[in-house]
Short mmCIF file of C-alpha atoms and ligand atoms in Angstrom, two decimals:
data_model
loop_
_atom_site.label_atom_id
_atom_site.label_comp_id
_atom_site.label_asym_id
_atom_site.label_seq_id
_atom_site.Cartn_x
_atom_site.Cartn_y
_atom_site.Cartn_z
CA MET A 260 0.12 0.18 0.02
CA ASN A 261 1.33 3.43 -0.87
CA GLU A 262 1.66 5.39 2.34
CA PRO A 263 0.56 9.12 2.49
CA PHE A 264 3.33 10.38 4.61
CA ASP A 265 6.61 9.07 5.43
CA ALA A 266 7.79 8.95 9.04
CA VAL A 267 11.11 10.97 8.72
CA SER A 268 9.33 14.13 7.86
CA VAL A 269 6.79 13.69 10.93
CA ILE A 270 10.14 13.25 13.13
CA ARG A 271 11.60 16.13 11.40
CA THR A 272 8.59 18.52 12.10
CA LYS A 273 8.84 17.80 15.92
CA ARG A 274 12.43 17.71 15.90
CA ASP A 275 12.25 21.44 14.44
CA ARG A 276 9.90 22.08 17.18
CA ASN A 277 6.72 22.65 15.19
CA ARG A 278 3.24 21.25 15.39
CA ILE A 279 2.68 17.92 13.74
CA PRO A 280 -0.33 18.79 11.52
CA ASP A 281 -3.62 16.34 12.35
CA PRO A 282 -3.28 14.15 9.10
CA GLN A 283 0.14 13.15 9.94
CA ILE A 284 -0.53 12.25 13.64
CA ASP A 285 -3.55 10.15 12.50
CA TRP A 286 -1.25 8.23 10.12
CA VAL A 287 1.97 7.82 12.45
CA ILE A 288 -0.30 6.38 15.04
CA ASP A 289 -2.07 4.02 12.53
CA ALA A 290 1.33 3.03 10.65
CA TYR A 291 3.01 2.38 13.84
CA THR A 292 0.50 0.11 14.87
CA ARG A 293 0.49 -1.71 11.37
CA GLY A 294 4.13 -2.16 11.62
CA ILE A 295 4.93 0.36 8.82
CA VAL A 296 6.97 2.81 10.89
CA ALA A 297 10.10 1.29 12.33
CA GLU A 298 10.48 1.22 16.00
CA GLU A 299 13.54 3.36 15.71
CA GLN A 300 11.52 5.96 14.00
CA MET A 301 8.90 6.11 16.75
CA ALA A 302 11.66 6.12 19.24
CA ALA A 303 13.05 9.33 17.69
CA LEU A 304 9.75 11.04 17.58
CA ALA A 305 8.84 10.12 21.31
CA MET A 306 12.10 11.74 21.94
CA ALA A 307 11.41 14.65 20.10
CA ILE A 308 8.13 14.89 21.72
CA LEU A 309 9.94 14.49 25.14
CA LEU A 310 12.11 17.35 24.40
CA ASN A 311 9.98 19.69 22.55
CA GLY A 312 6.54 18.86 24.00
CA MET A 313 3.06 19.11 22.54
CA GLU A 314 0.39 21.69 22.05
CA GLY A 315 -2.88 21.09 23.68
CA ASP A 316 -5.09 20.23 20.43
CA GLU A 317 -2.19 18.48 19.04
CA LEU A 318 -2.03 16.16 22.12
CA SER A 319 -5.80 15.79 21.82
CA ARG A 320 -5.58 14.70 18.41
CA TRP A 321 -2.42 12.14 19.27
CA THR A 322 -4.75 10.70 22.02
CA ASP A 323 -7.78 10.52 19.74
CA ALA A 324 -5.52 8.55 17.29
CA MET A 325 -4.22 6.03 20.17
CA ILE A 326 -7.86 5.47 20.95
CA GLY A 327 -8.73 4.80 17.28
CA SER A 328 -5.92 2.33 17.01
CA GLY A 329 -8.46 -0.18 18.82
CA GLU A 330 -12.03 -0.57 19.99
CA ARG A 331 -13.96 1.67 22.39
CA LEU A 332 -16.18 -0.16 24.99
CA ASP A 333 -19.81 0.18 24.06
CA LEU A 334 -21.46 0.81 27.68
CA SER A 335 -24.63 1.87 26.34
CA GLY A 336 -26.33 -1.20 27.77
CA VAL A 337 -25.54 -0.11 31.18
CA ARG A 338 -28.54 1.20 33.03
CA ARG A 339 -26.40 3.22 35.63
CA PRO A 340 -24.25 6.21 35.31
CA THR A 341 -20.87 5.30 34.78
CA THR A 342 -17.83 6.47 36.61
CA ASP A 343 -14.26 5.22 36.76
CA LYS A 344 -11.12 6.00 38.47
CA HIS A 345 -7.45 5.61 37.64
CA SER A 346 -4.44 6.04 39.94
CA THR A 347 -0.93 7.04 38.61
CA GLY A 348 0.28 4.24 41.27
CA GLY A 349 1.64 4.15 44.63
CA VAL A 350 2.78 2.17 47.36
CA GLY A 351 -0.03 0.15 49.50
CA ASP A 352 -2.60 1.97 47.18
CA LYS A 353 -5.42 -0.49 47.31
CA ILE A 354 -8.00 2.07 47.10
CA THR A 355 -9.81 0.45 44.16
CA LEU A 356 -10.80 -2.55 46.11
CA PRO A 357 -13.01 -0.77 48.45
CA LEU A 358 -13.87 2.32 46.27
CA ALA A 359 -15.45 0.20 43.26
CA PRO A 360 -18.12 -1.57 45.57
CA LEU A 361 -18.79 1.59 47.68
CA VAL A 362 -19.43 3.59 44.66
CA ALA A 363 -21.74 0.95 43.05
CA ALA A 364 -23.71 0.34 46.27
CA LEU A 365 -24.56 4.42 45.87
CA GLY A 366 -25.82 3.80 42.55
CA ALA A 367 -23.29 4.46 39.87
CA ALA A 368 -21.75 1.72 37.32
CA VAL A 369 -18.07 1.36 38.19
CA PRO A 370 -16.27 -0.24 34.95
CA GLN A 371 -12.66 -0.77 36.18
CA LEU A 372 -10.85 -2.40 33.83
CA SER A 373 -7.08 -2.64 35.80
CA GLY A 374 -3.61 -3.84 35.14
CA ARG A 375 -0.89 -5.85 37.02
CA GLY A 376 1.80 -4.43 38.53
CA LEU A 377 5.46 -3.85 37.34
CA GLY A 378 8.31 -2.48 39.61
CA HIS A 379 7.74 -1.08 43.11
CA THR A 380 3.83 -0.38 42.55
CA GLY A 381 1.52 -3.17 42.86
CA GLY A 382 -1.03 -4.06 40.46
CA THR A 383 -4.88 -3.95 41.43
CA LEU A 384 -5.27 -7.61 39.76
CA ASP A 385 -2.53 -8.97 41.29
CA LYS A 386 -4.02 -7.95 44.55
CA LEU A 387 -7.41 -9.73 43.51
CA GLU A 388 -5.89 -12.67 42.17
CA SER A 389 -4.79 -13.61 46.12
CA ILE A 390 -8.59 -14.39 46.55
CA PRO A 391 -8.80 -18.08 45.87
CA GLY A 392 -11.04 -18.92 42.56
CA TRP A 393 -11.19 -15.05 41.53
CA ARG A 394 -10.82 -14.50 37.90
CA ALA A 395 -9.41 -11.34 36.29
CA GLU A 396 -10.85 -12.24 32.79
CA VAL A 397 -14.51 -11.25 32.03
CA SER A 398 -16.18 -11.48 28.97
CA ASN A 399 -17.95 -8.44 27.24
CA ALA A 400 -21.49 -9.60 27.67
CA ASP A 401 -20.75 -10.67 31.48
CA PHE A 402 -19.15 -7.16 32.09
CA ILE A 403 -22.22 -5.17 31.02
CA GLN A 404 -24.42 -7.93 32.86
CA GLN A 405 -22.39 -7.60 36.05
CA LEU A 406 -22.35 -3.92 35.75
CA ASN A 407 -26.39 -3.93 35.73
CA GLU A 408 -26.94 -6.39 38.53
CA ILE A 409 -23.96 -5.76 40.98
CA GLY A 410 -22.73 -2.36 39.89
CA ALA A 411 -18.78 -2.96 39.95
CA VAL A 412 -16.51 -5.03 37.71
CA ILE A 413 -12.71 -4.88 38.23
CA CYS A 414 -11.25 -6.95 35.47
CA ALA A 415 -8.44 -7.26 33.15
CA ALA A 416 -8.42 -4.99 30.09
CA GLY A 417 -8.55 -6.76 27.09
CA ASP A 418 -5.94 -6.53 24.17
CA GLY A 419 -8.13 -4.47 21.79
CA LEU A 420 -8.00 -1.36 23.87
CA ALA A 421 -5.68 1.29 22.40
CA PRO A 422 -3.18 -1.31 21.03
CA ALA A 423 -0.69 1.41 19.71
CA ASP A 424 -0.28 2.44 23.59
CA ARG A 425 0.77 -1.03 24.36
CA LYS A 426 3.51 -0.71 21.63
CA LEU A 427 4.52 2.46 22.68
CA TYR A 428 4.56 2.03 26.20
CA ALA A 429 7.33 -0.72 25.73
CA LEU A 430 9.25 1.33 23.45
CA ARG A 431 9.34 4.22 25.70
CA ASP A 432 10.56 1.93 28.40
CA VAL A 433 13.79 1.15 26.65
CA THR A 434 14.49 4.41 25.02
CA ALA A 435 14.09 6.93 28.13
CA THR A 436 11.01 8.40 26.94
CA VAL A 437 8.61 7.41 29.57
CA GLU A 438 8.96 10.38 31.64
CA ALA A 439 7.26 12.63 28.77
CA ILE A 440 4.19 14.20 30.28
CA PRO A 441 2.33 14.37 27.17
CA LEU A 442 3.28 10.77 26.28
CA ILE A 443 2.18 9.96 30.01
CA ALA A 444 -1.05 11.74 29.74
CA SER A 445 -2.03 10.36 26.23
CA SER A 446 -0.98 6.76 27.42
CA ILE A 447 -3.31 6.88 30.41
CA MET A 448 -6.03 8.97 28.83
CA SER A 449 -6.29 6.86 25.79
CA LYS A 450 -7.07 3.77 27.68
CA LYS A 451 -9.38 5.29 29.94
CA ILE A 452 -11.56 7.38 27.40
CA ALA A 453 -11.39 3.99 25.27
CA GLU A 454 -13.23 2.25 28.36
CA GLY A 455 -16.23 4.47 27.46
CA SER A 456 -17.08 5.46 30.96
CA SER A 457 -19.10 8.93 31.01
CA SER A 458 -17.13 10.22 33.97
CA LEU A 459 -13.57 9.55 35.60
CA VAL A 460 -11.61 10.56 38.69
CA LEU A 461 -7.99 10.60 38.61
CA ASP A 462 -5.76 10.07 41.45
CA VAL A 463 -2.40 11.71 40.51
CA LYS A 464 0.18 10.62 43.26
CA VAL A 465 3.16 12.97 44.25
CA GLY A 466 5.91 11.75 46.47
CA THR A 467 8.81 9.32 46.64
CA GLY A 468 6.73 6.55 45.92
CA ALA A 469 5.04 8.01 42.97
CA PHE A 470 5.93 8.40 39.33
CA MET A 471 5.49 11.95 39.80
CA LYS A 472 8.35 13.29 42.51
CA THR A 473 7.26 16.69 42.40
CA GLU A 474 4.01 18.62 42.85
CA ALA A 475 4.62 20.79 39.90
CA GLN A 476 4.95 17.76 38.00
CA ALA A 477 2.04 16.09 39.10
CA ARG A 478 -0.19 19.18 38.69
CA THR A 479 1.14 19.64 35.07
CA LEU A 480 0.21 15.92 34.41
CA ALA A 481 -3.14 16.21 36.42
CA GLU A 482 -3.93 19.26 34.32
CA THR A 483 -3.20 17.45 30.95
CA MET A 484 -5.00 14.75 31.59
CA VAL A 485 -8.00 16.37 32.72
CA ALA A 486 -7.91 18.78 29.55
CA LEU A 487 -7.47 15.65 27.45
CA GLY A 488 -10.72 13.64 29.22
CA THR A 489 -12.91 17.02 29.00
CA ALA A 490 -11.75 17.34 25.27
CA ALA A 491 -13.03 13.81 24.70
CA GLY A 492 -16.47 14.70 26.34
CA THR A 493 -15.67 12.63 29.55
CA HIS A 494 -16.28 14.49 32.83
CA THR A 495 -12.90 14.28 34.23
CA VAL A 496 -11.19 15.94 37.59
CA ALA A 497 -8.05 14.53 39.41
CA LEU A 498 -7.06 14.74 43.01
CA LEU A 499 -3.58 15.26 43.49
CA THR A 500 -2.58 13.11 46.86
CA ASP A 501 0.43 12.29 48.94
CA MET A 502 2.75 9.29 48.27
CA ASP A 503 5.80 10.34 50.34
CA THR A 504 4.43 7.58 52.84
CA PRO A 505 2.72 4.36 51.86
CA LEU A 506 -1.00 4.20 52.09
CA GLY A 507 -2.36 2.18 55.08
CA LEU A 508 -0.49 -0.41 57.25
CA THR A 509 -0.04 -3.14 54.36
CA VAL A 510 2.07 -3.50 51.21
CA GLY A 511 1.52 -6.88 49.20
CA ASN A 512 -1.21 -8.56 47.25
CA ALA A 513 -3.18 -10.59 50.15
CA LEU A 514 -2.35 -8.16 53.09
CA GLU A 515 -3.82 -5.30 51.37
CA VAL A 516 -7.10 -7.31 50.56
CA ARG A 517 -7.30 -8.02 54.07
CA GLU A 518 -6.89 -4.29 54.80
CA SER A 519 -9.57 -3.61 51.95
CA ILE A 520 -12.22 -5.76 53.78
CA GLU A 521 -11.66 -4.15 57.01
CA VAL A 522 -12.34 -0.73 55.38
CA LEU A 523 -15.34 -2.41 53.90
CA ALA A 524 -16.47 -3.63 57.29
CA GLY A 525 -16.52 0.17 58.70
CA GLY A 526 -13.14 -0.07 60.04
CA GLY A 527 -9.50 -0.04 58.47
CA PRO A 528 -6.67 2.75 58.51
CA ALA A 529 -7.93 6.46 58.49
CA ASP A 530 -5.86 7.27 55.51
CA VAL A 531 -7.13 4.54 53.30
CA VAL A 532 -10.85 5.71 54.73
CA GLU A 533 -10.33 9.32 53.72
CA LEU A 534 -9.16 8.67 50.50
CA THR A 535 -11.58 6.33 49.67
CA VAL A 536 -14.29 8.60 50.70
CA ALA A 537 -12.83 11.52 49.00
CA LEU A 538 -12.20 9.64 45.61
CA ALA A 539 -16.15 8.21 45.95
CA ILE A 540 -17.35 11.82 46.60
CA GLN A 541 -15.85 12.87 43.21
CA MET A 542 -16.75 9.68 41.33
CA LEU A 543 -20.42 10.13 42.56
CA ALA A 544 -20.56 13.77 41.50
CA GLY A 545 -19.27 12.91 38.02
CA ALA A 546 -22.00 10.46 37.87
CA GLY A 547 -24.63 13.12 39.07
CA ILE A 548 -25.19 11.44 42.15
CA THR A 549 -25.31 14.08 45.33
CA GLY A 550 -26.76 14.00 48.78
CA VAL A 551 -25.30 10.92 49.89
CA ASP A 552 -22.59 9.97 52.33
CA PRO A 553 -20.11 7.29 51.15
CA ALA A 554 -19.02 7.12 54.96
CA ASP A 555 -22.51 5.73 55.77
CA ALA A 556 -22.30 3.20 53.12
CA LEU A 557 -18.90 1.81 54.83
CA ALA A 558 -20.42 1.82 58.24
CA ASP A 559 -23.83 0.20 57.45
CA GLY A 560 -22.08 -3.10 55.22
CA ARG A 561 -24.01 -1.98 51.79
CA ALA A 562 -20.19 -1.62 50.46
CA MET A 563 -19.36 -4.78 51.79
CA ASP A 564 -22.39 -6.41 50.15
CA VAL A 565 -21.27 -5.03 46.93
CA TRP A 566 -17.77 -6.57 47.17
CA ARG A 567 -18.99 -9.68 48.15
CA ALA A 568 -21.26 -10.22 45.01
CA MET A 569 -18.57 -8.56 42.97
CA ILE A 570 -15.96 -11.39 44.39
CA ARG A 571 -18.61 -13.87 43.68
CA ALA A 572 -19.28 -13.11 40.38
CA GLN A 573 -15.96 -13.69 39.15
CA GLY A 574 -15.28 -17.03 41.05
CA GLY A 575 -14.08 -15.93 43.83
CA ASP A 576 -14.91 -17.15 47.43
CA PRO A 577 -15.17 -13.89 49.71
CA ASP A 578 -15.12 -15.99 52.87
CA ALA A 579 -12.08 -17.94 51.79
CA THR A 580 -8.94 -17.82 53.73
CA LEU A 581 -6.26 -15.55 52.03
CA PRO A 582 -2.64 -17.06 51.61
CA VAL A 583 -0.28 -16.52 54.25
CA ALA A 584 3.31 -16.57 53.84
CA ALA A 585 5.50 -19.34 55.25
CA GLU A 586 8.44 -16.83 56.63
CA LYS A 587 8.16 -13.45 58.83
CA HIS A 588 10.82 -11.37 59.72
CA VAL A 589 10.58 -8.57 62.23
CA VAL A 590 12.24 -5.04 62.08
CA THR A 591 12.72 -3.24 65.39
CA SER A 592 13.63 0.32 66.54
CA ARG A 593 17.47 0.52 67.38
CA VAL A 594 16.16 3.90 69.38
CA THR A 595 13.55 5.72 71.15
CA GLY A 596 11.96 8.75 69.52
CA VAL A 597 9.25 9.54 67.00
CA LEU A 598 9.09 7.96 63.62
CA THR A 599 9.49 11.12 61.41
CA ARG A 600 9.71 9.60 58.01
CA LEU A 601 8.68 6.20 56.52
CA ASP A 602 9.57 6.34 52.76
CA ALA A 603 7.29 4.99 50.26
CA TYR A 604 9.53 4.14 47.85
CA ALA A 605 11.99 2.00 50.23
CA VAL A 606 9.01 0.54 51.24
CA GLY A 607 7.68 -0.24 47.89
CA VAL A 608 11.07 -1.73 46.97
CA ALA A 609 11.45 -3.99 49.93
CA ALA A 610 7.71 -5.33 49.31
CA TRP A 611 8.88 -6.20 45.70
CA ARG A 612 12.07 -7.98 46.78
CA LEU A 613 9.96 -9.88 49.20
CA GLY A 614 8.08 -11.29 46.09
CA ALA A 615 5.07 -9.01 46.11
CA GLY A 616 5.68 -7.38 42.64
CA ARG A 617 7.64 -8.38 39.52
CA ALA A 618 10.47 -7.00 37.37
CA ARG A 619 9.25 -8.19 34.11
CA LYS A 620 5.87 -8.81 32.95
CA GLU A 621 6.22 -12.51 32.81
CA ASP A 622 7.02 -13.12 36.18
CA GLN A 623 4.81 -14.74 38.84
CA VAL A 624 4.12 -12.51 42.22
CA SER A 625 3.55 -13.94 45.67
CA ALA A 626 0.18 -13.38 47.04
CA ALA A 627 1.29 -13.79 50.46
CA ALA A 628 4.51 -11.63 50.43
CA GLY A 629 4.79 -8.15 51.76
CA ILE A 630 5.19 -5.83 54.88
CA ASN A 631 2.74 -4.81 57.79
CA LEU A 632 3.55 -1.43 59.01
CA LEU A 633 3.16 -1.39 62.84
CA VAL A 634 3.92 2.23 63.26
CA LYS A 635 3.51 5.39 60.93
CA PRO A 636 4.91 8.92 60.82
CA GLY A 637 4.13 10.65 63.88
CA ASP A 638 4.23 7.49 66.12
CA SER A 639 6.32 7.36 69.15
CA VAL A 640 8.76 4.11 69.37
CA VAL A 641 11.11 2.98 71.81
CA THR A 642 14.07 0.59 71.57
CA GLY A 643 13.34 -2.93 70.67
CA GLN A 644 9.64 -2.07 69.26
CA PRO A 645 8.78 -3.93 66.24
CA LEU A 646 8.55 -1.68 63.28
CA LEU A 647 7.60 -3.60 60.47
CA VAL A 648 6.58 -7.28 59.71
CA LEU A 649 8.17 -8.64 56.22
CA HIS A 650 6.64 -11.54 54.94
CA ALA A 651 7.95 -13.97 52.11
CA ASP A 652 7.41 -17.39 51.12
CA ASP A 653 11.52 -17.80 50.86
CA PRO A 654 13.49 -16.57 53.72
CA ASP A 655 16.38 -15.79 51.45
CA ARG A 656 14.54 -12.69 50.17
CA PHE A 657 14.69 -11.00 53.56
CA ASP A 658 18.40 -9.80 53.24
CA ARG A 659 17.67 -7.51 49.99
CA ALA A 660 14.41 -6.21 51.34
CA LEU A 661 16.39 -5.14 54.70
CA GLN A 662 19.00 -3.31 52.29
CA ALA A 663 16.17 -1.66 50.55
CA LEU A 664 14.77 -0.35 53.88
CA GLU A 665 18.09 1.00 54.85
CA GLY A 666 17.91 4.81 55.21
CA GLY A 667 14.13 4.19 54.48
CA TYR A 668 12.92 5.67 57.78
CA ASP A 669 13.87 8.10 60.42
CA ILE A 670 13.47 7.75 64.10
CA THR A 671 14.34 11.15 65.72
CA PRO A 672 14.86 11.25 69.84
CA GLY A 673 12.76 14.03 71.01
CA GLY A 674 11.58 14.65 67.49
CA THR A 675 8.10 16.30 66.24
CA PHE A 676 6.36 15.41 63.33
CA THR A 677 4.03 17.72 61.35
CA PRO A 678 1.63 15.50 59.03
CA SER A 679 1.28 16.76 55.37
CA PRO A 680 -2.11 16.45 53.84
CA LEU A 681 -3.16 13.34 52.21
CA ILE A 682 -5.27 15.42 49.58
CA ILE A 683 -3.16 18.29 48.33
CA ASP A 684 -5.47 19.57 45.61
CA LYS A 685 -8.32 19.03 43.24
CA ILE A 686 -7.82 20.01 39.44
CA GLY A 687 -10.95 20.07 37.18
CA ARG A 688 -14.68 20.94 38.36
N1 URA B 958 1.08 4.39 32.94
C1 URA B 958 0.62 4.22 31.65
O1 URA B 958 -0.26 3.54 31.45
N2 URA B 958 1.25 5.14 30.94
C2 URA B 958 2.22 5.81 31.07
O2 URA B 958 2.76 6.44 30.26
C3 URA B 958 2.80 5.90 32.37
C4 URA B 958 2.14 4.93 33.40
#
């Protein structure tokens, strides 16, 4: 087939800091997906975008072209207003687990297509797969039926959504172009918009355990994604939230499921509850549901009822015993003082090395591995007091996990700790 453009001139346009014309954007994404534009050409274009950026409408067109590379889910058969959430990823971020059933309990439909974890942040599907029998694959027909009957589905995204992104993301990973804000924003939003939900809430994490280390970067990413969602007709808002410290008291798949169940039972750590309720309020508002209090649906068991139905519908047993690691190692305090810092990245890497996460896509994760945090910043501790419990199937993993934790926390004799807000700001309205 004769191609209407050539990749070299598209690369040259961006290299020379010009806007890529719409037809060329459509072509380059399509031709890359078809294998006509070579990997090295797309790598050069991605680097030119990283260095020179993209204009707002140029990025919208790029995102539309990525969506157009695959299918768009048709949620027209869903009888409730649809609303979805995406988190840019953090340590101990199990919020989707209590959030999806909570929002469904209050009348919305939550079509949550999730991923598996890579690196130091965990994946929602890995967490749910620690529940015996639960399966991540759901057919299109069952997906719509579950949304109508139960209100929430958390499942694996099919290969058909934004296939251009799958290729491009893998290429960015090996060409030092992951960090480009236009490429991150279009990658996330192409998948989320293709999921077809009418409203979307983004949880953009800021801090050591997040992709975006500074508030300024996170704000720019959030604003870019909100603009893309809005341009595509999806009601989109973002919360900027803190990820300097892990969320809650557990990091690791089955450990995080247990903590989520505590939240659904009306308990659980205050930070997990705070963020779950705050995101639920935004999701419900996006779905046009107001005048309800998500905290009530956690306290009175309505969210738990939806959770149980949602797990059962996907083959899981909500009453099954969750896996427990064969080996434990307790980290104790060497001094008396106040815990003034507990670094999310250090804890995330330690949990990953214990087996909770994967280094390559094809690696298996351990359901039981992970870390219990017995103290959080602001707590006073005494010499010899247990701080963390490490869980692993294989005791040989403890040494490398302990190395990751070295320098990952501060206990200051006579120290004081001023908590920073968990929810930093809201972008969009
Ligand atoms: N997550 C994505 O889906 N894409 C990115 O580019 C970064 C994070």
